[in-house]
mmCIF file of C-alpha atoms in Angstrom:
data_model
loop_
_atom_site.group_PDB
_atom_site.id
_atom_site.type_symbol
_atom_site.label_atom_id
_atom_site.label_comp_id
_atom_site.label_asym_id
_atom_site.label_seq_id
_atom_site.Cartn_x
_atom_site.Cartn_y
_atom_site.Cartn_z
ATOM 1 C CA MET A 1 0.071 0.079 -0.017
ATOM 2 C CA THR A 2 2.897 2.317 0.768
ATOM 3 C CA GLY A 3 4.332 1.726 -2.716
ATOM 4 C CA ARG A 4 1.005 2.577 -4.369
ATOM 5 C CA ARG A 5 0.791 5.876 -2.496
ATOM 6 C CA TRP A 6 4.295 6.803 -3.579
ATOM 7 C CA ASP A 7 3.283 6.139 -7.138
ATOM 8 C CA MET A 8 0.416 8.395 -7.023
ATOM 9 C CA GLY A 9 2.414 11.040 -5.437
ATOM 10 C CA ALA A 10 5.127 10.729 -8.101
ATOM 11 C CA THR A 11 2.477 10.949 -10.691
ATOM 12 C CA ARG A 12 1.103 14.317 -9.288
ATOM 13 C CA ARG A 13 4.658 15.653 -9.114
ATOM 14 C CA MET A 14 5.345 14.758 -12.673
ATOM 15 C CA GLY A 15 2.128 16.535 -13.583
ATOM 16 C CA ARG A 16 3.363 19.674 -11.980
ATOM 17 C CA VAL A 17 6.758 19.278 -13.772
ATOM 18 C CA PHE A 18 5.026 18.806 -17.133
ATOM 19 C CA ALA A 19 2.981 21.997 -16.605
ATOM 20 C CA ARG A 20 5.919 24.140 -15.378
ATOM 21 C CA ARG A 21 6.767 25.543 -18.852
ATOM 22 C CA ALA A 22 3.975 27.865 -19.155
ATOM 23 C CA GLY A 23 3.583 29.150 -22.666
ATOM 24 C CA GLY A 24 6.255 26.688 -23.918
ATOM 25 C CA ALA A 25 5.795 24.884 -27.158
ATOM 26 C CA GLY A 26 5.574 21.503 -25.696
ATOM 27 C CA ARG A 27 3.068 22.455 -22.934
ATOM 28 C CA PRO A 28 -0.257 21.333 -24.570
ATOM 29 C CA GLN A 29 1.283 17.916 -25.585
ATOM 30 C CA ASP A 30 2.786 17.463 -22.112
ATOM 31 C CA GLU A 31 -0.547 18.162 -20.458
ATOM 32 C CA VAL A 32 -2.294 15.584 -22.762
ATOM 33 C CA VAL A 33 0.223 12.922 -22.062
ATOM 34 C CA THR A 34 0.121 13.609 -18.339
ATOM 35 C CA GLY A 35 -3.575 13.363 -18.235
ATOM 36 C CA LYS A 36 -3.746 10.126 -20.187
ATOM 37 C CA LEU A 37 -0.959 8.587 -18.051
ATOM 38 C CA GLU A 38 -2.550 9.698 -14.745
ATOM 39 C CA GLY A 39 -2.221 6.933 -12.088
ATOM 40 C CA ALA A 40 0.296 4.887 -13.942
ATOM 41 C CA LEU A 41 3.309 7.196 -14.446
ATOM 42 C CA VAL A 42 5.868 6.648 -11.608
ATOM 43 C CA ASP A 43 8.930 8.673 -12.916
ATOM 44 C CA TRP A 44 10.619 9.624 -16.097
ATOM 45 C CA GLY A 45 14.039 11.223 -16.939
ATOM 46 C CA LEU A 46 16.445 12.038 -19.778
ATOM 47 C CA TYR A 47 19.970 10.636 -19.255
ATOM 48 C CA ARG A 48 22.884 12.092 -21.200
ATOM 49 C CA ASP A 49 26.301 10.508 -20.823
ATOM 50 C CA GLY A 50 25.029 8.737 -17.730
ATOM 51 C CA VAL A 51 23.860 11.920 -15.936
ATOM 52 C CA ARG A 52 20.132 12.858 -15.505
ATOM 53 C CA ASP A 53 19.454 16.133 -17.348
ATOM 54 C CA ARG A 54 17.412 18.091 -14.819
ATOM 55 C CA ARG A 55 17.284 21.097 -17.060
ATOM 56 C CA VAL A 56 14.785 19.279 -19.187
ATOM 57 C CA ASP A 57 11.410 19.668 -17.536
ATOM 58 C CA SER A 58 9.272 18.846 -20.532
ATOM 59 C CA TYR A 59 8.435 15.272 -21.490
ATOM 60 C CA THR A 60 8.153 16.304 -25.114
ATOM 61 C CA GLU A 61 11.503 17.927 -25.177
ATOM 62 C CA ALA A 62 13.183 14.769 -23.467
ATOM 63 C CA LEU A 63 11.759 12.642 -26.245
ATOM 64 C CA ASP A 64 12.837 14.979 -28.986
ATOM 65 C CA ARG A 65 16.397 14.990 -27.638
ATOM 66 C CA ALA A 66 16.524 11.236 -27.228
ATOM 67 C CA ARG A 67 15.375 10.845 -30.920
ATOM 68 C CA ARG A 68 18.162 13.191 -31.974
ATOM 69 C CA GLY A 69 20.708 10.874 -30.138
ATOM 70 C CA GLN A 70 21.173 13.121 -27.170
ATOM 71 C CA GLY A 71 20.895 10.459 -24.459
ATOM 72 C CA PHE A 72 17.899 8.268 -23.673
ATOM 73 C CA VAL A 73 14.652 8.457 -21.774
ATOM 74 C CA TRP A 74 13.661 6.124 -19.017
ATOM 75 C CA ILE A 75 9.935 5.982 -18.176
ATOM 76 C CA GLY A 76 8.518 3.877 -15.315
ATOM 77 C CA LEU A 77 4.798 2.763 -15.367
ATOM 78 C CA PHE A 78 2.877 0.914 -12.647
ATOM 79 C CA GLN A 79 -0.102 -1.151 -13.746
ATOM 80 C CA PRO A 80 -1.075 0.901 -16.696
ATOM 81 C CA THR A 81 -4.269 0.305 -18.512
ATOM 82 C CA ASP A 82 -4.485 -0.887 -22.161
ATOM 83 C CA HIS A 83 -5.176 2.565 -23.307
ATOM 84 C CA GLN A 84 -2.171 4.052 -21.631
ATOM 85 C CA LEU A 85 0.028 1.271 -22.858
ATOM 86 C CA ALA A 86 -1.306 1.945 -26.435
ATOM 87 C CA ILE A 87 -0.237 5.602 -25.970
ATOM 88 C CA ILE A 88 3.360 4.568 -25.082
ATOM 89 C CA GLY A 89 3.397 1.979 -27.812
ATOM 90 C CA ALA A 90 2.404 4.610 -30.367
ATOM 91 C CA GLU A 91 5.064 6.960 -28.987
ATOM 92 C CA PHE A 92 7.985 4.493 -29.209
ATOM 93 C CA GLY A 93 6.715 2.244 -31.938
ATOM 94 C CA LEU A 94 6.388 -0.830 -29.811
ATOM 95 C CA HIS A 95 5.181 -4.035 -31.206
ATOM 96 C CA PRO A 96 1.454 -4.930 -30.576
ATOM 97 C CA LEU A 97 2.328 -8.322 -29.291
ATOM 98 C CA ALA A 98 4.715 -6.986 -26.857
ATOM 99 C CA LEU A 99 2.127 -4.464 -25.707
ATOM 100 C CA GLU A 100 -0.524 -7.215 -25.281
ATOM 101 C CA ASP A 101 1.945 -9.148 -23.078
ATOM 102 C CA ALA A 102 2.655 -6.117 -20.995
ATOM 103 C CA SER A 103 -0.921 -5.392 -20.342
ATOM 104 C CA GLU A 104 -1.535 -8.841 -18.928
ATOM 105 C CA ALA A 105 0.132 -10.021 -15.737
ATOM 106 C CA HIS A 106 1.130 -13.674 -15.121
ATOM 107 C CA GLN A 107 3.592 -14.021 -17.915
ATOM 108 C CA ARG A 108 6.529 -16.366 -18.176
ATOM 109 C CA PRO A 109 9.965 -14.885 -17.862
ATOM 110 C CA LYS A 110 11.154 -14.423 -21.457
ATOM 111 C CA LEU A 111 13.193 -12.232 -23.902
ATOM 112 C CA GLU A 112 11.871 -11.214 -27.162
ATOM 113 C CA ARG A 113 13.332 -9.194 -29.999
ATOM 114 C CA TYR A 114 11.240 -6.884 -32.173
ATOM 115 C CA GLY A 115 13.576 -5.157 -34.639
ATOM 116 C CA ASP A 116 15.945 -2.862 -32.671
ATOM 117 C CA THR A 117 13.671 -3.260 -29.540
ATOM 118 C CA LEU A 118 14.202 -5.811 -26.742
ATOM 119 C CA PHE A 119 11.161 -6.875 -24.620
ATOM 120 C CA ALA A 120 11.966 -8.778 -21.339
ATOM 121 C CA VAL A 121 9.653 -10.050 -18.688
ATOM 122 C CA PHE A 122 10.981 -10.800 -15.204
ATOM 123 C CA LYS A 123 9.105 -12.371 -12.219
ATOM 124 C CA THR A 124 9.751 -10.597 -9.058
ATOM 125 C CA VAL A 125 9.466 -12.446 -5.769
ATOM 126 C CA THR A 126 9.618 -11.392 -2.138
ATOM 127 C CA TYR A 127 9.473 -13.291 1.143
ATOM 128 C CA VAL A 128 6.388 -12.959 3.295
ATOM 129 C CA PRO A 129 7.458 -13.120 6.976
ATOM 130 C CA HIS A 130 5.480 -15.229 9.416
ATOM 131 C CA HIS A 131 5.781 -16.337 13.020
ATOM 132 C CA ASP A 132 4.640 -19.827 12.314
ATOM 133 C CA LEU A 133 4.462 -21.923 9.099
ATOM 134 C CA THR A 134 0.858 -23.170 8.768
ATOM 135 C CA ALA A 135 -0.975 -25.115 6.158
ATOM 136 C CA THR A 136 -2.203 -21.754 4.568
ATOM 137 C CA SER A 137 0.831 -19.592 5.100
ATOM 138 C CA GLU A 138 1.824 -17.425 2.118
ATOM 139 C CA VAL A 139 5.710 -17.685 1.877
ATOM 140 C CA VAL A 140 6.495 -16.359 -1.558
ATOM 141 C CA ALA A 141 4.724 -13.467 -3.092
ATOM 142 C CA THR A 142 5.343 -12.578 -6.726
ATOM 143 C CA GLY A 143 5.011 -9.668 -9.147
ATOM 144 C CA GLU A 144 6.195 -8.814 -12.654
ATOM 145 C CA VAL A 145 8.463 -6.228 -14.483
ATOM 146 C CA MET A 146 8.374 -5.871 -18.159
ATOM 147 C CA VAL A 147 11.156 -3.935 -19.843
ATOM 148 C CA PHE A 148 10.936 -2.385 -23.312
ATOM 149 C CA CYS A 149 14.527 -1.452 -24.234
ATOM 150 C CA GLY A 150 15.164 0.347 -27.550
ATOM 151 C CA PRO A 151 17.279 3.021 -29.233
ATOM 152 C CA GLY A 152 16.885 6.201 -27.114
ATOM 153 C CA PHE A 153 14.381 4.744 -24.433
ATOM 154 C CA VAL A 154 13.639 2.281 -21.696
ATOM 155 C CA VAL A 155 10.031 1.694 -20.617
ATOM 156 C CA THR A 156 9.463 -0.310 -17.464
ATOM 157 C CA VAL A 157 5.964 -1.718 -16.650
ATOM 158 C CA ARG A 158 5.298 -3.139 -13.232
ATOM 159 C CA HIS A 159 2.488 -5.470 -12.105
ATOM 160 C CA GLY A 160 1.723 -6.356 -8.600
ATOM 161 C CA GLU A 161 2.447 -4.807 -5.219
ATOM 162 C CA HIS A 162 5.647 -6.970 -4.874
ATOM 163 C CA SER A 163 7.253 -5.736 -8.250
ATOM 164 C CA GLU A 164 8.899 -2.649 -6.764
ATOM 165 C CA LEU A 165 12.284 -1.573 -7.987
ATOM 166 C CA ALA A 166 12.984 0.225 -4.797
ATOM 167 C CA GLY A 167 15.777 2.774 -5.114
ATOM 168 C CA LEU A 168 17.125 1.156 -8.341
ATOM 169 C CA ARG A 169 16.873 4.340 -10.344
ATOM 170 C CA GLN A 170 18.537 6.355 -7.563
ATOM 171 C CA GLU A 171 21.283 3.765 -7.294
ATOM 172 C CA LEU A 172 22.002 3.903 -10.961
ATOM 173 C CA GLU A 173 22.040 7.717 -10.991
ATOM 174 C CA ARG A 174 24.876 7.470 -8.460
ATOM 175 C CA GLU A 175 26.925 5.391 -11.001
ATOM 176 C CA PRO A 176 26.803 7.499 -14.219
ATOM 177 C CA GLU A 177 29.611 5.483 -15.716
ATOM 178 C CA ARG A 178 27.138 2.567 -15.885
ATOM 179 C CA LEU A 179 24.307 4.658 -17.294
ATOM 180 C CA ALA A 180 26.678 6.099 -19.999
ATOM 181 C CA THR A 181 26.619 2.782 -21.726
ATOM 182 C CA GLY A 182 22.975 3.332 -22.677
ATOM 183 C CA PRO A 183 19.539 1.600 -22.218
ATOM 184 C CA GLY A 184 21.367 -1.720 -21.902
ATOM 185 C CA ALA A 185 22.643 -0.733 -18.498
ATOM 186 C CA VAL A 186 19.183 -0.236 -17.269
ATOM 187 C CA LEU A 187 18.116 -3.587 -18.473
ATOM 188 C CA HIS A 188 21.096 -5.246 -16.660
ATOM 189 C CA ALA A 189 20.474 -3.365 -13.424
ATOM 190 C CA ILE A 190 16.864 -4.587 -13.411
ATOM 191 C CA ALA A 191 17.894 -8.139 -14.069
ATOM 192 C CA ASP A 192 20.596 -7.948 -11.418
ATOM 193 C CA HIS A 193 18.122 -6.463 -8.917
ATOM 194 C CA VAL A 194 15.437 -9.239 -9.611
ATOM 195 C CA VAL A 195 18.030 -12.079 -9.362
ATOM 196 C CA ASP A 196 19.486 -10.696 -6.101
ATOM 197 C CA ARG A 197 16.022 -10.800 -4.670
ATOM 198 C CA TYR A 198 15.822 -14.451 -5.683
ATOM 199 C CA LEU A 199 18.894 -15.189 -3.696
ATOM 200 C CA GLU A 200 17.500 -13.352 -0.613
ATOM 201 C CA VAL A 201 14.151 -15.230 -0.770
ATOM 202 C CA ALA A 202 15.923 -18.513 -1.429
ATOM 203 C CA ASP A 203 17.928 -18.120 1.992
ATOM 204 C CA ALA A 204 14.774 -17.280 3.798
ATOM 205 C CA VAL A 205 12.930 -20.318 2.404
ATOM 206 C CA GLN A 206 15.969 -22.513 3.305
ATOM 207 C CA ALA A 207 15.379 -21.497 7.020
ATOM 208 C CA ASP A 208 11.692 -22.518 6.690
ATOM 209 C CA ILE A 209 12.685 -25.878 5.181
ATOM 210 C CA ASP A 210 15.155 -26.596 7.946
ATOM 211 C CA MET A 211 12.457 -25.822 10.547
ATOM 212 C CA ILE A 212 9.853 -28.047 8.898
ATOM 213 C CA GLU A 213 12.339 -30.886 8.418
ATOM 214 C CA THR A 214 13.238 -30.859 12.213
ATOM 215 C CA SER A 215 9.462 -30.852 13.098
ATOM 216 C CA MET A 216 8.657 -33.598 10.648
ATOM 217 C CA PHE A 217 11.085 -36.047 12.336
ATOM 218 C CA SER A 218 10.071 -35.292 15.785
ATOM 219 C CA PRO A 219 7.585 -37.519 17.657
ATOM 220 C CA ARG A 220 4.258 -37.479 15.924
ATOM 221 C CA GLY A 221 5.917 -35.307 13.157
ATOM 222 C CA TRP A 222 3.621 -36.713 10.488
ATOM 223 C CA ARG A 223 0.997 -34.329 11.742
ATOM 224 C CA ASN A 224 2.958 -31.549 9.985
ATOM 225 C CA ILE A 225 2.450 -33.106 6.361
ATOM 226 C CA ASP A 226 -0.035 -30.259 5.505
ATOM 227 C CA ARG A 227 2.631 -27.746 6.275
ATOM 228 C CA VAL A 228 5.264 -29.567 4.107
ATOM 229 C CA TYR A 229 2.782 -29.750 1.177
ATOM 230 C CA GLN A 230 2.025 -25.940 1.569
ATOM 231 C CA LEU A 231 5.695 -25.009 1.651
ATOM 232 C CA LYS A 232 6.257 -27.242 -1.468
ATOM 233 C CA ARG A 233 3.559 -25.242 -3.258
ATOM 234 C CA GLU A 234 5.256 -22.012 -2.417
ATOM 235 C CA VAL A 235 8.665 -23.345 -3.527
ATOM 236 C CA LEU A 236 6.987 -24.313 -6.829
ATOM 237 C CA GLU A 237 5.952 -20.575 -7.108
ATOM 238 C CA LEU A 238 9.499 -19.570 -6.723
ATOM 239 C CA LYS A 239 10.628 -22.169 -9.203
ATOM 240 C CA ARG A 240 8.243 -20.858 -11.823
ATOM 241 C CA ALA A 241 9.871 -17.471 -11.370
ATOM 242 C CA VAL A 242 13.602 -18.636 -11.455
ATOM 243 C CA ALA A 243 13.754 -21.643 -13.954
ATOM 244 C CA PRO A 244 12.233 -20.067 -17.135
ATOM 245 C CA LEU A 245 14.569 -16.901 -16.724
ATOM 246 C CA THR A 246 17.750 -18.965 -17.314
ATOM 247 C CA GLY A 247 17.293 -19.063 -21.077
ATOM 248 C CA PRO A 248 16.628 -15.410 -21.475
ATOM 249 C CA MET A 249 19.620 -14.578 -19.214
ATOM 250 C CA ARG A 250 21.918 -16.808 -21.123
ATOM 251 C CA ALA A 251 20.752 -15.172 -24.311
ATOM 252 C CA LEU A 252 21.379 -11.580 -22.921
ATOM 253 C CA SER A 253 24.984 -12.608 -22.022
ATOM 254 C CA THR A 254 25.755 -13.682 -25.511
ATOM 255 C CA LEU A 255 23.404 -11.496 -27.602
ATOM 256 C CA ARG A 256 24.731 -9.269 -30.404
ATOM 257 C CA HIS A 257 22.648 -6.187 -30.141
ATOM 258 C CA PRO A 258 23.573 -2.432 -30.542
ATOM 259 C CA LEU A 259 21.932 -1.667 -27.238
ATOM 260 C CA ILE A 260 24.146 -4.202 -25.215
ATOM 261 C CA ALA A 261 27.778 -3.117 -25.084
ATOM 262 C CA ASP A 262 30.458 -5.768 -24.762
ATOM 263 C CA GLU A 263 31.151 -4.586 -21.045
ATOM 264 C CA THR A 264 27.439 -5.032 -20.364
ATOM 265 C CA LYS A 265 27.589 -8.617 -21.528
ATOM 266 C CA ASN A 266 30.136 -9.457 -18.880
ATOM 267 C CA TYR A 267 27.765 -8.129 -16.261
ATOM 268 C CA PHE A 268 25.023 -10.197 -17.681
ATOM 269 C CA ARG A 269 27.244 -13.226 -17.418
ATOM 270 C CA ASP A 270 27.687 -12.582 -13.698
ATOM 271 C CA VAL A 271 23.902 -12.344 -13.301
ATOM 272 C CA ASP A 272 23.512 -15.581 -15.152
ATOM 273 C CA ASP A 273 25.930 -17.252 -12.706
ATOM 274 C CA HIS A 274 23.826 -16.001 -9.764
ATOM 275 C CA LEU A 275 20.760 -17.204 -11.454
ATOM 276 C CA GLN A 276 22.184 -20.679 -12.031
ATOM 277 C CA ARG A 277 23.081 -20.910 -8.380
ATOM 278 C CA VAL A 278 19.682 -19.976 -7.139
ATOM 279 C CA LYS A 279 18.098 -22.210 -9.685
ATOM 280 C CA GLU A 280 20.023 -25.212 -8.327
ATOM 281 C CA GLN A 281 19.113 -24.179 -4.849
ATOM 282 C CA VAL A 282 15.480 -24.091 -5.624
ATOM 283 C CA ILE A 283 15.362 -27.353 -7.455
ATOM 284 C CA SER A 284 17.107 -28.909 -4.330
ATOM 285 C CA PHE A 285 14.442 -27.388 -2.279
ATOM 286 C CA ASP A 286 11.766 -29.127 -4.344
ATOM 287 C CA GLU A 287 13.552 -32.493 -4.067
ATOM 288 C CA LEU A 288 14.247 -32.138 -0.488
ATOM 289 C CA LEU A 289 10.560 -31.300 0.359
ATOM 290 C CA SER A 290 9.450 -34.282 -1.798
ATOM 291 C CA SER A 291 11.762 -36.510 0.328
ATOM 292 C CA ILE A 292 10.338 -35.059 3.542
ATOM 293 C CA LEU A 293 6.860 -35.465 2.296
ATOM 294 C CA GLN A 294 7.465 -39.153 1.387
ATOM 295 C CA ALA A 295 9.104 -39.687 4.841
ATOM 296 C CA GLY A 296 5.961 -38.159 6.464
ATOM 297 C CA LEU A 297 3.729 -40.484 4.572
ATOM 298 C CA ALA A 298 5.933 -43.409 5.590
ATOM 299 C CA GLN A 299 5.583 -42.327 9.152
ATOM 300 C CA VAL A 300 1.759 -42.350 8.777
ATOM 301 C CA GLN A 301 1.839 -45.779 7.471
ATOM 302 C CA VAL A 302 4.262 -46.995 10.317
ATOM 303 C CA ALA A 303 1.948 -45.369 12.777
ATOM 304 C CA GLU A 304 -1.155 -47.001 11.303
ATOM 305 C CA ASN A 305 0.639 -50.297 11.539
ATOM 306 C CA GLU A 306 1.653 -49.805 15.168
ATOM 307 C CA ASP A 307 -1.952 -48.822 16.044
ATOM 308 C CA MET A 308 -3.252 -51.848 14.342
ATOM 309 C CA ARG A 309 -0.865 -54.103 16.082
ATOM 310 C CA ARG A 310 -1.919 -52.521 19.470
ATOM 311 C CA ILE A 311 -5.591 -53.023 18.715
ATOM 312 C CA SER A 312 -4.996 -56.559 17.554
ATOM 313 C CA ALA A 313 -3.001 -57.420 20.784
ATOM 314 C CA TRP A 314 -5.736 -55.969 23.107
ATOM 315 C CA VAL A 315 -8.458 -57.780 21.060
ATOM 316 C CA ALA A 316 -6.453 -61.101 21.542
ATOM 317 C CA ILE A 317 -6.108 -60.414 25.271
ATOM 318 C CA LEU A 318 -9.644 -59.566 25.908
ATOM 319 C CA ALA A 319 -10.767 -62.569 23.807
ATOM 320 C CA VAL A 320 -9.782 -65.045 26.503
ATOM 321 C CA PRO A 321 -11.940 -63.777 29.319
ATOM 322 C CA THR A 322 -14.721 -63.181 26.679
ATOM 323 C CA MET A 323 -14.575 -66.817 25.594
ATOM 324 C CA ILE A 324 -14.479 -68.120 29.267
ATOM 325 C CA ALA A 325 -17.463 -65.797 30.274
ATOM 326 C CA GLY A 326 -19.347 -66.829 27.189
ATOM 327 C CA ILE A 327 -18.934 -70.539 27.936
ATOM 328 C CA TYR A 328 -19.971 -70.180 31.455
ATOM 329 C CA GLY A 329 -22.780 -67.918 30.496
ATOM 330 C CA MET A 330 -24.593 -70.786 28.661
ATOM 331 C CA ASN A 331 -27.673 -72.115 30.368
ATOM 332 C CA PHE A 332 -26.857 -75.776 30.794
ATOM 333 C CA ASP A 333 -27.607 -77.732 33.947
ATOM 334 C CA TYR A 334 -24.541 -79.846 33.819
ATOM 335 C CA MET A 335 -21.339 -78.061 33.481
ATOM 336 C CA PRO A 336 -17.937 -78.795 35.097
ATOM 337 C CA GLU A 337 -16.987 -76.746 38.168
ATOM 338 C CA LEU A 338 -20.466 -75.072 38.515
ATOM 339 C CA ARG A 339 -20.895 -76.627 41.895
ATOM 340 C CA MET A 340 -17.447 -76.021 43.170
ATOM 341 C CA LYS A 341 -17.102 -73.687 46.230
ATOM 342 C CA TYR A 342 -14.260 -71.677 44.741
ATOM 343 C CA ALA A 343 -15.073 -72.038 41.035
ATOM 344 C CA TYR A 344 -15.712 -68.335 40.652
ATOM 345 C CA PHE A 345 -12.312 -67.412 41.996
ATOM 346 C CA VAL A 346 -10.645 -70.117 39.987
ATOM 347 C CA VAL A 347 -12.180 -68.818 36.796
ATOM 348 C CA LEU A 348 -11.176 -65.230 37.459
ATOM 349 C CA GLY A 349 -7.650 -66.469 38.242
ATOM 350 C CA VAL A 350 -7.525 -68.326 34.908
ATOM 351 C CA MET A 351 -8.767 -65.328 33.158
ATOM 352 C CA LEU A 352 -6.281 -62.863 34.778
ATOM 353 C CA SER A 353 -3.418 -65.372 34.336
ATOM 354 C CA ALA A 354 -4.049 -65.863 30.569
ATOM 355 C CA CYS A 355 -4.420 -62.059 30.013
ATOM 356 C CA PHE A 356 -1.147 -61.474 31.955
ATOM 357 C CA VAL A 357 0.665 -64.114 29.826
ATOM 358 C CA LEU A 358 -0.596 -62.826 26.622
ATOM 359 C CA TYR A 359 0.292 -59.040 27.597
ATOM 360 C CA ARG A 360 3.866 -60.246 28.531
ATOM 361 C CA LEU A 361 4.150 -61.952 25.222
ATOM 362 C CA PHE A 362 2.883 -59.019 23.102
ATOM 363 C CA LYS A 363 5.024 -56.622 25.079
ATOM 364 C CA ARG A 364 8.114 -58.757 24.459
ATOM 365 C CA ASN A 365 7.344 -58.603 20.803
ATOM 366 C CA HIS A 366 6.820 -54.764 20.742
ATOM 367 C CA TRP A 367 3.122 -54.935 19.915
ATOM 368 C CA LEU A 368 2.343 -53.053 23.037
#
């Protein structure tokens, strides 16, 4: 909710910036663009030689300079409508298929090339803190970031409350030598930011798995099977974000494209190494949870067998007095020991002795 309030505040500030040039040639068009992007525009800026040109306070002027090769424009959008994306698409000549993907959330991580423009989709993840892991706990929350990277522009489209690029723009602005390489540097920074979050979430999930593994192998640990299953579902959500990104990231580290400098490719290779590490870690999580789940099911079967043995042992013990009582409960006139003075105590003694012998026998065989 905090990120959303910040987005709206940034939009209002951008509106005031766009309207600042009273009487300027670009003012009417700026006001039209501002109105149409209301609620979606987070921030924008013109970057020349890696430095944000703050003298340009007109959106239209920034675009004109970028088209003349005087730097590039970076525009950030948050959950834009189809109409707002259509405006941006017409402004930068974006492919309709890429715009369709950007308007819909729940896309697979991918990298596509449309002429000179690269379109990348990243799944963002964040760890949801919780005191106790339950059968309904949300452990991993996801969002999405789409990036249009072309000659003279970068457009980022975010979906979901957990897709924030907190402080990334400010961090890059403190490193002008990186931004000086062009839009490819922004694409790398976003990829690096997303993968770093993967590593953080994987470490947090590792702690949850260690905890559930300890509880599963405690007495009566099979009662935690529902928690294991829920955690496995959350790890699967993390896997869906990490695994499909390996192909696009490998492509970015080897892609021949005018927007990606050779130096930037080296940085992409470093991100790819981190991604491979977290991918292996997430796969091991899935395998480990499967093993824990199987161990829990085996514990259930063992517990059921033990319960059945206990029940069978007690049934056998109680069968002896039941049999004797049943025999002597028959209404016959002539039965042995009916007229004996101590027959009642003898029968009780026989019952107790037989039950005791059976109890000791079952106890020795670990049935009780």
